[in-house]
Short mmCIF file of C-alpha atoms and ligand atoms in Angstrom, two decimals:
data_model
loop_
_atom_site.label_atom_id
_atom_site.label_comp_id
_atom_site.label_asym_id
_atom_site.label_seq_id
_atom_site.Cartn_x
_atom_site.Cartn_y
_atom_site.Cartn_z
CA UNK A 1 22.14 12.20 -1.01
CA UNK A 2 25.72 10.97 -1.49
CA UNK A 3 25.83 8.62 1.47
CA UNK A 4 22.73 6.67 0.36
CA UNK A 5 23.13 3.01 -0.54
CA UNK A 6 19.58 1.68 -0.10
CA UNK A 7 16.16 2.92 -1.21
CA UNK A 8 12.71 1.83 -0.17
CA UNK A 9 9.54 2.55 -2.13
CA UNK A 10 5.95 2.81 -1.06
CA UNK A 11 3.67 0.89 -3.48
CA UNK A 12 0.11 2.27 -3.81
CA UNK A 13 0.05 5.68 -5.54
CA UNK A 14 3.85 5.74 -5.71
CA UNK A 15 4.45 3.00 -8.30
CA UNK A 16 0.88 2.96 -9.74
CA UNK A 17 -2.36 4.93 -9.55
CA UNK A 18 -4.24 3.00 -6.89
CA UNK A 19 -7.64 4.68 -6.83
CA UNK A 20 -9.02 3.02 -9.98
CA UNK A 21 -7.50 -0.30 -8.87
CA UNK A 22 -9.25 -0.25 -5.50
CA UNK A 23 -12.55 0.99 -6.93
CA UNK A 24 -12.53 -1.83 -9.49
CA UNK A 25 -11.55 -4.39 -6.85
CA UNK A 26 -14.34 -3.26 -4.50
CA UNK A 27 -16.86 -3.54 -7.34
CA UNK A 28 -15.56 -6.99 -8.38
CA UNK A 29 -15.89 -8.24 -4.81
CA UNK A 30 -19.37 -6.76 -4.39
CA UNK A 31 -20.59 -8.25 -7.70
CA UNK A 32 -19.20 -11.65 -6.70
CA UNK A 33 -20.92 -11.50 -3.29
CA UNK A 34 -24.25 -10.45 -4.83
CA UNK A 35 -24.05 -13.27 -7.37
CA UNK A 36 -23.19 -16.04 -4.93
CA UNK A 37 -24.80 -14.71 -1.73
CA UNK A 38 -27.80 -12.66 -2.94
CA UNK A 39 -29.18 -11.76 0.51
CA UNK A 40 -26.14 -9.51 0.99
CA UNK A 41 -27.44 -7.14 -1.70
CA UNK A 42 -30.69 -6.71 0.25
CA UNK A 43 -28.80 -5.46 3.27
CA UNK A 44 -25.64 -3.79 1.96
CA UNK A 45 -24.81 -1.42 -0.86
CA UNK A 46 -21.22 -1.04 -2.01
CA UNK A 47 -21.06 2.18 0.03
CA UNK A 48 -22.43 0.38 3.11
CA UNK A 49 -19.56 -2.13 2.88
CA UNK A 50 -17.06 0.74 2.87
CA UNK A 51 -18.87 2.39 5.78
CA UNK A 52 -18.78 -0.84 7.77
CA UNK A 53 -14.98 -1.06 7.39
CA UNK A 54 -14.58 2.54 8.55
CA UNK A 55 -16.79 1.82 11.58
CA UNK A 56 -14.78 -1.30 12.46
CA UNK A 57 -11.54 0.63 12.11
CA UNK A 58 -12.78 3.28 14.52
CA UNK A 59 -13.76 0.60 17.03
CA UNK A 60 -10.52 -1.38 16.49
CA UNK A 61 -7.74 1.10 15.63
CA UNK A 62 -5.14 -1.68 15.95
CA UNK A 63 -6.48 -3.10 12.67
CA UNK A 64 -4.94 -0.13 10.84
CA UNK A 65 -1.71 -2.12 10.54
CA UNK A 66 -3.50 -5.16 9.10
CA UNK A 67 -6.02 -4.16 6.48
CA UNK A 68 -6.36 -7.78 5.38
CA UNK A 69 -7.62 -8.67 8.85
CA UNK A 70 -9.94 -5.65 8.75
CA UNK A 71 -11.43 -6.69 5.42
CA UNK A 72 -11.92 -10.30 6.55
CA UNK A 73 -13.54 -9.06 9.78
CA UNK A 74 -15.97 -6.93 7.77
CA UNK A 75 -16.75 -9.85 5.45
CA UNK A 76 -17.48 -12.03 8.49
CA UNK A 77 -19.98 -9.46 9.77
CA UNK A 78 -21.58 -9.09 6.32
CA UNK A 79 -21.94 -12.88 6.14
CA UNK A 80 -23.42 -13.23 9.62
CA UNK A 81 -25.86 -10.34 9.34
CA UNK A 82 -27.07 -11.74 6.00
CA UNK A 83 -27.55 -15.23 7.52
CA UNK A 84 -24.64 -16.86 5.70
CA UNK A 85 -21.77 -18.82 7.22
CA UNK A 86 -18.18 -17.61 7.69
CA UNK A 87 -17.09 -19.94 4.90
CA UNK A 88 -17.60 -17.15 2.36
CA UNK A 89 -14.86 -15.02 3.92
CA UNK A 90 -11.76 -16.66 2.43
CA UNK A 91 -13.05 -17.11 -1.14
CA UNK A 92 -14.47 -13.58 -1.11
CA UNK A 93 -11.17 -12.15 0.08
CA UNK A 94 -9.34 -14.11 -2.63
CA UNK A 95 -11.61 -12.50 -5.25
CA UNK A 96 -10.78 -9.05 -3.86
CA UNK A 97 -7.05 -9.71 -3.61
CA UNK A 98 -6.88 -11.01 -7.15
CA UNK A 99 -8.62 -7.89 -8.48
CA UNK A 100 -6.49 -5.67 -6.26
CA UNK A 101 -3.38 -6.88 -8.09
CA UNK A 102 -4.63 -5.71 -11.52
CA UNK A 103 -2.42 -2.63 -11.46
CA UNK A 104 -0.78 -0.66 -14.27
CA UNK A 105 2.62 0.61 -13.23
CA UNK A 106 3.43 4.22 -14.04
CA UNK A 107 5.50 3.99 -17.21
CA UNK A 108 8.62 5.46 -15.56
CA UNK A 109 8.79 2.84 -12.79
CA UNK A 110 10.43 -0.24 -14.30
CA UNK A 111 13.12 1.58 -16.32
CA UNK A 112 14.07 3.67 -13.28
CA UNK A 113 14.20 0.68 -10.93
CA UNK A 114 16.52 -1.10 -13.38
CA UNK A 115 18.79 1.96 -13.52
CA UNK A 116 18.89 2.18 -9.72
CA UNK A 117 19.77 -1.50 -9.42
CA UNK A 118 22.51 -1.10 -12.03
CA UNK A 119 23.82 1.85 -10.03
CA UNK A 120 24.23 -0.50 -7.06
CA UNK A 121 21.37 0.52 -4.77
CA UNK A 122 19.73 -2.07 -2.55
CA UNK A 123 15.98 -1.70 -3.24
CA UNK A 124 13.01 -2.57 -1.04
CA UNK A 125 9.29 -1.92 -0.72
CA UNK A 126 7.38 -0.72 2.35
CA UNK A 127 3.59 -0.79 2.22
CA UNK A 128 0.74 -0.33 4.65
CA UNK A 129 -1.44 -2.17 2.12
CA UNK A 130 -1.69 -5.75 0.92
CA UNK A 131 -0.23 -5.59 -2.59
CA UNK A 132 2.45 -8.23 -3.12
CA UNK A 133 5.29 -7.30 -5.51
CA UNK A 134 5.96 -10.99 -6.20
CA UNK A 135 2.38 -11.44 -7.36
CA UNK A 136 2.78 -8.37 -9.58
CA UNK A 137 5.80 -9.92 -11.28
CA UNK A 138 8.11 -7.26 -9.80
CA UNK A 139 9.89 -9.38 -7.22
CA UNK A 140 13.08 -9.55 -9.29
CA UNK A 141 13.47 -5.76 -9.07
CA UNK A 142 13.58 -5.64 -5.27
CA UNK A 143 15.86 -7.13 -2.65
CA UNK A 144 13.16 -7.23 0.04
CA UNK A 145 9.52 -6.32 0.65
CA UNK A 146 7.96 -5.37 3.99
CA UNK A 147 4.38 -4.58 4.95
CA UNK A 148 2.54 -3.29 7.99
CA UNK A 149 1.14 -6.78 8.46
CA UNK A 150 4.58 -8.44 8.30
CA UNK A 151 6.24 -5.98 10.69
CA UNK A 152 3.26 -5.44 13.01
CA UNK A 153 3.25 -1.63 12.70
CA UNK A 154 2.06 0.68 9.94
CA UNK A 155 3.99 3.71 8.68
CA UNK A 156 4.55 6.32 10.15
CA UNK A 157 5.69 4.09 13.04
CA UNK A 158 9.48 3.70 12.73
CA UNK A 159 9.45 -0.12 12.91
CA UNK A 160 9.11 -0.79 9.16
CA UNK A 161 12.00 1.59 8.46
CA UNK A 162 14.14 -0.06 11.14
CA UNK A 163 13.36 -3.46 9.61
CA UNK A 164 14.30 -2.05 6.19
CA UNK A 165 17.72 -0.99 7.53
CA UNK A 166 18.20 -4.49 8.91
CA UNK A 167 17.30 -6.14 5.60
CA UNK A 168 19.49 -3.76 3.58
CA UNK A 169 22.39 -3.99 6.10
CA UNK A 170 22.58 -0.19 6.31
CA UNK A 171 22.21 2.44 9.03
CA UNK A 172 19.33 4.94 8.84
CA UNK A 173 21.58 7.62 7.31
CA UNK A 174 22.25 5.34 4.32
CA UNK A 175 18.56 4.75 3.53
CA UNK A 176 16.06 6.96 1.69
CA UNK A 177 12.34 6.21 1.48
CA UNK A 178 10.22 7.37 -1.46
CA UNK A 179 6.45 7.61 -1.04
CA UNK A 180 3.37 9.64 -1.89
CA UNK A 181 1.84 10.21 1.56
CA UNK A 182 3.27 13.04 3.66
CA UNK A 183 1.69 11.71 6.86
CA UNK A 184 2.95 8.15 6.58
CA UNK A 185 5.84 8.01 4.10
CA UNK A 186 7.56 11.34 4.73
CA UNK A 187 6.81 11.67 8.45
CA UNK A 188 7.53 7.96 9.02
CA UNK A 189 10.93 8.10 7.36
CA UNK A 190 11.79 11.21 9.36
CA UNK A 191 10.67 9.56 12.62
CA UNK A 192 13.20 6.82 11.90
CA UNK A 193 16.06 9.12 10.89
CA UNK A 194 15.73 8.04 7.25
CA UNK A 195 15.98 10.49 4.32
CA UNK A 196 12.44 11.25 3.09
CA UNK A 197 11.67 11.80 -0.58
CA UNK A 198 8.08 12.81 -1.31
CA UNK A 199 6.76 11.41 -4.61
CA UNK A 200 4.33 14.19 -5.48
CA UNK A 201 3.04 12.92 -8.84
CA UNK A 202 -0.09 15.09 -8.70
CA UNK A 203 1.81 18.27 -7.93
CA UNK A 204 -0.27 19.08 -4.84
CA UNK A 205 0.60 21.74 -2.26
CA UNK A 206 3.05 20.58 0.38
CA UNK A 207 1.65 19.86 3.84
CA UNK A 208 2.82 22.82 5.98
CA UNK A 209 3.38 20.50 8.96
CA UNK A 210 5.90 18.35 7.09
CA UNK A 211 9.26 19.75 6.05
CA UNK A 212 12.95 18.92 5.60
CA UNK A 213 12.29 16.42 2.85
CA UNK A 214 13.16 16.23 -0.84
CA UNK A 215 10.36 16.28 -3.41
CA UNK A 216 10.14 14.71 -6.87
CA UNK A 217 7.28 14.52 -9.39
CA UNK A 218 8.28 11.25 -11.05
CA UNK A 219 10.97 8.60 -11.25
CA UNK A 220 13.01 10.60 -13.77
CA UNK A 221 13.32 13.42 -11.25
CA UNK A 222 14.27 10.84 -8.62
CA UNK A 223 17.15 9.61 -10.82
CA UNK A 224 18.31 13.20 -11.27
CA UNK A 225 18.08 13.87 -7.53
CA UNK A 226 20.21 10.81 -6.83
CA UNK A 227 22.68 11.62 -9.61
CA UNK A 228 21.94 8.38 -11.48
CA UNK A 229 22.22 8.66 -15.27
MG1 MG B 301 1.02 5.25 -1.10
#
Protein backbone atom coordinates (compact mmCIF):
# COMPACT_ATOMS: atom_id res chain seq x y z
CA UNK A 1 0.00 0.00 0.00
CA UNK A 2 3.07 2.25 0.24
CA UNK A 3 2.99 3.54 -3.31
CA UNK A 4 -0.61 4.81 -3.04
CA UNK A 5 -1.25 8.54 -3.34
CA UNK A 6 -4.92 8.65 -4.36
CA UNK A 7 -8.04 6.91 -3.07
CA UNK A 8 -11.50 6.65 -4.57
CA UNK A 9 -14.62 5.70 -2.63
CA UNK A 10 -17.86 4.16 -3.73
CA UNK A 11 -20.84 6.00 -2.17
CA UNK A 12 -23.96 3.87 -1.58
CA UNK A 13 -23.42 1.25 1.15
CA UNK A 14 -19.78 2.28 1.51
CA UNK A 15 -20.21 5.72 3.11
CA UNK A 16 -23.83 5.21 4.28
CA UNK A 17 -26.44 2.47 4.59
CA UNK A 18 -28.36 2.93 1.36
CA UNK A 19 -31.22 0.43 1.68
CA UNK A 20 -33.36 2.51 4.07
CA UNK A 21 -32.57 5.64 2.02
CA UNK A 22 -33.79 4.11 -1.23
CA UNK A 23 -36.85 2.50 0.36
CA UNK A 24 -37.86 5.84 1.88
CA UNK A 25 -37.19 7.67 -1.39
CA UNK A 26 -39.30 5.17 -3.38
CA UNK A 27 -42.15 5.58 -0.91
CA UNK A 28 -41.89 9.39 -0.97
CA UNK A 29 -42.05 9.39 -4.76
CA UNK A 30 -44.97 6.96 -4.85
CA UNK A 31 -46.94 8.97 -2.26
CA UNK A 32 -46.31 12.16 -4.23
CA UNK A 33 -47.47 10.54 -7.49
CA UNK A 34 -50.62 9.12 -5.85
CA UNK A 35 -51.45 12.51 -4.34
CA UNK A 36 -50.99 14.56 -7.50
CA UNK A 37 -51.78 11.95 -10.18
CA UNK A 38 -54.32 9.61 -8.52
CA UNK A 39 -54.97 7.38 -11.56
CA UNK A 40 -51.43 6.02 -11.14
CA UNK A 41 -52.45 4.29 -7.90
CA UNK A 42 -55.22 2.43 -9.76
CA UNK A 43 -52.69 0.91 -12.13
CA UNK A 44 -49.42 0.63 -10.20
CA UNK A 45 -48.42 -0.46 -6.73
CA UNK A 46 -45.03 0.52 -5.35
CA UNK A 47 -43.82 -3.00 -6.24
CA UNK A 48 -45.17 -2.64 -9.80
CA UNK A 49 -43.06 0.51 -10.25
CA UNK A 50 -39.96 -1.43 -9.20
CA UNK A 51 -40.91 -4.30 -11.51
CA UNK A 52 -41.35 -1.90 -14.42
CA UNK A 53 -37.81 -0.55 -13.95
CA UNK A 54 -36.39 -4.08 -13.88
CA UNK A 55 -38.28 -4.92 -17.07
CA UNK A 56 -37.01 -1.78 -18.82
CA UNK A 57 -33.47 -2.55 -17.71
CA UNK A 58 -33.69 -6.03 -19.20
CA UNK A 59 -34.96 -4.60 -22.48
CA UNK A 60 -32.40 -1.74 -22.45
CA UNK A 61 -29.23 -2.98 -20.72
CA UNK A 62 -27.38 0.17 -21.78
CA UNK A 63 -29.45 2.08 -19.20
CA UNK A 64 -27.48 0.33 -16.44
CA UNK A 65 -24.90 3.12 -16.65
CA UNK A 66 -27.56 5.84 -16.35
CA UNK A 67 -30.07 5.01 -13.66
CA UNK A 68 -31.44 8.56 -13.80
CA UNK A 69 -32.41 8.00 -17.44
CA UNK A 70 -33.91 4.62 -16.47
CA UNK A 71 -36.04 6.15 -13.73
CA UNK A 72 -37.24 8.99 -15.98
CA UNK A 73 -38.07 6.46 -18.72
CA UNK A 74 -40.15 4.44 -16.25
CA UNK A 75 -41.92 7.58 -15.03
CA UNK A 76 -42.75 8.48 -18.63
CA UNK A 77 -44.36 5.05 -19.14
CA UNK A 78 -46.25 5.30 -15.83
CA UNK A 79 -47.55 8.73 -16.90
CA UNK A 80 -48.60 7.61 -20.37
CA UNK A 81 -50.28 4.37 -19.29
CA UNK A 82 -52.22 6.31 -16.64
CA UNK A 83 -53.33 8.93 -19.22
CA UNK A 84 -51.18 11.75 -17.89
CA UNK A 85 -48.71 13.88 -19.82
CA UNK A 86 -44.90 13.62 -19.70
CA UNK A 87 -44.79 16.88 -17.77
CA UNK A 88 -44.93 14.94 -14.49
CA UNK A 89 -41.57 13.28 -15.15
CA UNK A 90 -39.19 16.07 -14.12
CA UNK A 91 -41.01 17.19 -10.95
CA UNK A 92 -41.50 13.56 -9.91
CA UNK A 93 -37.83 12.81 -10.42
CA UNK A 94 -36.91 15.91 -8.40
CA UNK A 95 -39.03 14.59 -5.52
CA UNK A 96 -37.21 11.25 -5.68
CA UNK A 97 -33.76 12.80 -5.96
CA UNK A 98 -34.38 15.08 -3.02
CA UNK A 99 -35.46 12.16 -0.83
CA UNK A 100 -32.57 10.04 -2.13
CA UNK A 101 -30.12 12.55 -0.64
CA UNK A 102 -31.48 12.16 2.93
CA UNK A 103 -28.61 9.93 3.96
CA UNK A 104 -26.91 9.41 7.33
CA UNK A 105 -23.20 8.87 6.92
CA UNK A 106 -21.64 6.03 8.88
CA UNK A 107 -20.12 7.75 11.90
CA UNK A 108 -16.55 6.78 10.97
CA UNK A 109 -16.67 8.40 7.51
CA UNK A 110 -16.05 12.11 8.03
CA UNK A 111 -13.28 11.79 10.65
CA UNK A 112 -11.46 9.23 8.48
CA UNK A 113 -11.75 11.30 5.31
CA UNK A 114 -10.28 14.29 7.16
CA UNK A 115 -7.38 12.16 8.39
CA UNK A 116 -6.73 10.86 4.87
CA UNK A 117 -6.74 14.38 3.45
CA UNK A 118 -4.36 15.54 6.17
CA UNK A 119 -2.11 12.60 5.29
CA UNK A 120 -1.90 13.98 1.74
CA UNK A 121 -4.10 11.58 -0.22
CA UNK A 122 -6.02 12.85 -3.24
CA UNK A 123 -9.62 11.68 -2.64
CA UNK A 124 -12.40 11.01 -5.15
CA UNK A 125 -15.76 9.30 -5.42
CA UNK A 126 -16.91 6.77 -8.02
CA UNK A 127 -20.58 5.83 -8.10
CA UNK A 128 -22.88 3.91 -10.39
CA UNK A 129 -25.76 5.74 -8.69
CA UNK A 130 -27.04 9.31 -8.71
CA UNK A 131 -26.06 10.60 -5.28
CA UNK A 132 -24.20 13.91 -5.49
CA UNK A 133 -21.56 14.54 -2.80
CA UNK A 134 -21.91 18.31 -3.30
CA UNK A 135 -25.61 18.08 -2.52
CA UNK A 136 -24.77 16.05 0.59
CA UNK A 137 -22.47 18.80 1.84
CA UNK A 138 -19.40 16.56 1.40
CA UNK A 139 -17.88 18.22 -1.63
CA UNK A 140 -15.13 19.86 0.42
CA UNK A 141 -13.80 16.44 1.45
CA UNK A 142 -13.16 15.23 -2.10
CA UNK A 143 -10.99 16.45 -4.95
CA UNK A 144 -13.25 14.99 -7.65
CA UNK A 145 -16.45 12.98 -8.11
CA UNK A 146 -17.28 10.70 -11.04
CA UNK A 147 -20.39 8.70 -11.87
CA UNK A 148 -21.44 6.11 -14.41
CA UNK A 149 -23.59 8.79 -16.04
CA UNK A 150 -20.71 11.29 -16.26
CA UNK A 151 -18.20 8.79 -17.65
CA UNK A 152 -20.63 6.79 -19.81
CA UNK A 153 -19.73 3.40 -18.29
CA UNK A 154 -20.67 1.77 -15.00
CA UNK A 155 -18.24 -0.10 -12.74
CA UNK A 156 -16.87 -2.76 -13.27
CA UNK A 157 -15.94 -1.27 -16.66
CA UNK A 158 -12.44 0.22 -16.32
CA UNK A 159 -13.38 3.65 -17.71
CA UNK A 160 -14.37 5.28 -14.40
CA UNK A 161 -11.10 4.10 -12.84
CA UNK A 162 -9.10 5.41 -15.80
CA UNK A 163 -10.88 8.76 -15.48
CA UNK A 164 -10.08 8.75 -11.76
CA UNK A 165 -6.36 8.32 -12.52
CA UNK A 166 -6.57 11.24 -14.93
CA UNK A 167 -8.28 13.48 -12.36
CA UNK A 168 -5.86 12.51 -9.59
CA UNK A 169 -2.80 12.76 -11.91
CA UNK A 170 -1.65 9.28 -10.88
CA UNK A 171 -1.01 5.96 -12.62
CA UNK A 172 -3.19 2.94 -11.77
CA UNK A 173 -0.57 1.56 -9.36
CA UNK A 174 -0.88 4.72 -7.23
CA UNK A 175 -4.68 4.48 -6.85
CA UNK A 176 -6.78 2.32 -4.52
CA UNK A 177 -10.55 2.04 -4.74
CA UNK A 178 -12.69 1.28 -1.69
CA UNK A 179 -16.20 -0.10 -2.19
CA UNK A 180 -18.78 -2.55 -0.87
CA UNK A 181 -19.65 -4.51 -4.02
CA UNK A 182 -17.31 -7.34 -5.03
CA UNK A 183 -18.73 -7.50 -8.56
CA UNK A 184 -18.43 -3.81 -9.38
CA UNK A 185 -16.01 -2.16 -6.95
CA UNK A 186 -13.46 -4.92 -6.39
CA UNK A 187 -13.61 -6.53 -9.84
CA UNK A 188 -13.76 -3.12 -11.54
CA UNK A 189 -10.68 -1.82 -9.76
CA UNK A 190 -8.83 -5.01 -10.61
CA UNK A 191 -9.88 -4.78 -14.28
CA UNK A 192 -8.21 -1.37 -14.36
CA UNK A 193 -5.03 -2.39 -12.52
CA UNK A 194 -6.09 -0.41 -9.45
CA UNK A 195 -5.64 -1.72 -5.88
CA UNK A 196 -9.01 -3.01 -4.63
CA UNK A 197 -10.10 -2.63 -1.03
CA UNK A 198 -13.39 -4.33 -0.18
CA UNK A 199 -15.44 -2.43 2.42
CA UNK A 200 -17.21 -5.38 4.03
CA UNK A 201 -19.20 -3.58 6.74
CA UNK A 202 -21.66 -6.46 7.16
CA UNK A 203 -18.95 -9.08 7.54
CA UNK A 204 -20.34 -11.31 4.77
CA UNK A 205 -18.52 -14.27 3.23
CA UNK A 206 -16.09 -13.32 0.48
CA UNK A 207 -17.17 -14.07 -3.09
CA UNK A 208 -15.03 -17.09 -4.11
CA UNK A 209 -14.67 -15.70 -7.64
CA UNK A 210 -13.02 -12.49 -6.45
CA UNK A 211 -9.59 -12.54 -4.86
CA UNK A 212 -6.31 -10.63 -4.52
CA UNK A 213 -7.91 -7.71 -2.75
CA UNK A 214 -7.61 -6.20 0.71
CA UNK A 215 -10.63 -6.25 3.03
CA UNK A 216 -11.68 -3.85 5.79
CA UNK A 217 -14.80 -3.71 7.97
CA UNK A 218 -14.86 0.05 8.54
CA UNK A 219 -12.95 3.27 8.00
CA UNK A 220 -10.84 2.74 11.13
CA UNK A 221 -9.52 -0.50 9.66
CA UNK A 222 -8.89 1.34 6.40
CA UNK A 223 -6.72 3.91 8.21
CA UNK A 224 -4.78 1.08 9.85
CA UNK A 225 -4.34 -0.71 6.52
CA UNK A 226 -2.96 2.47 4.97
CA UNK A 227 -0.76 3.23 7.98
CA UNK A 228 -2.50 6.55 8.67
CA UNK A 229 -2.67 7.49 12.36
MG1 LIG B 1 -22.01 0.59 -3.14
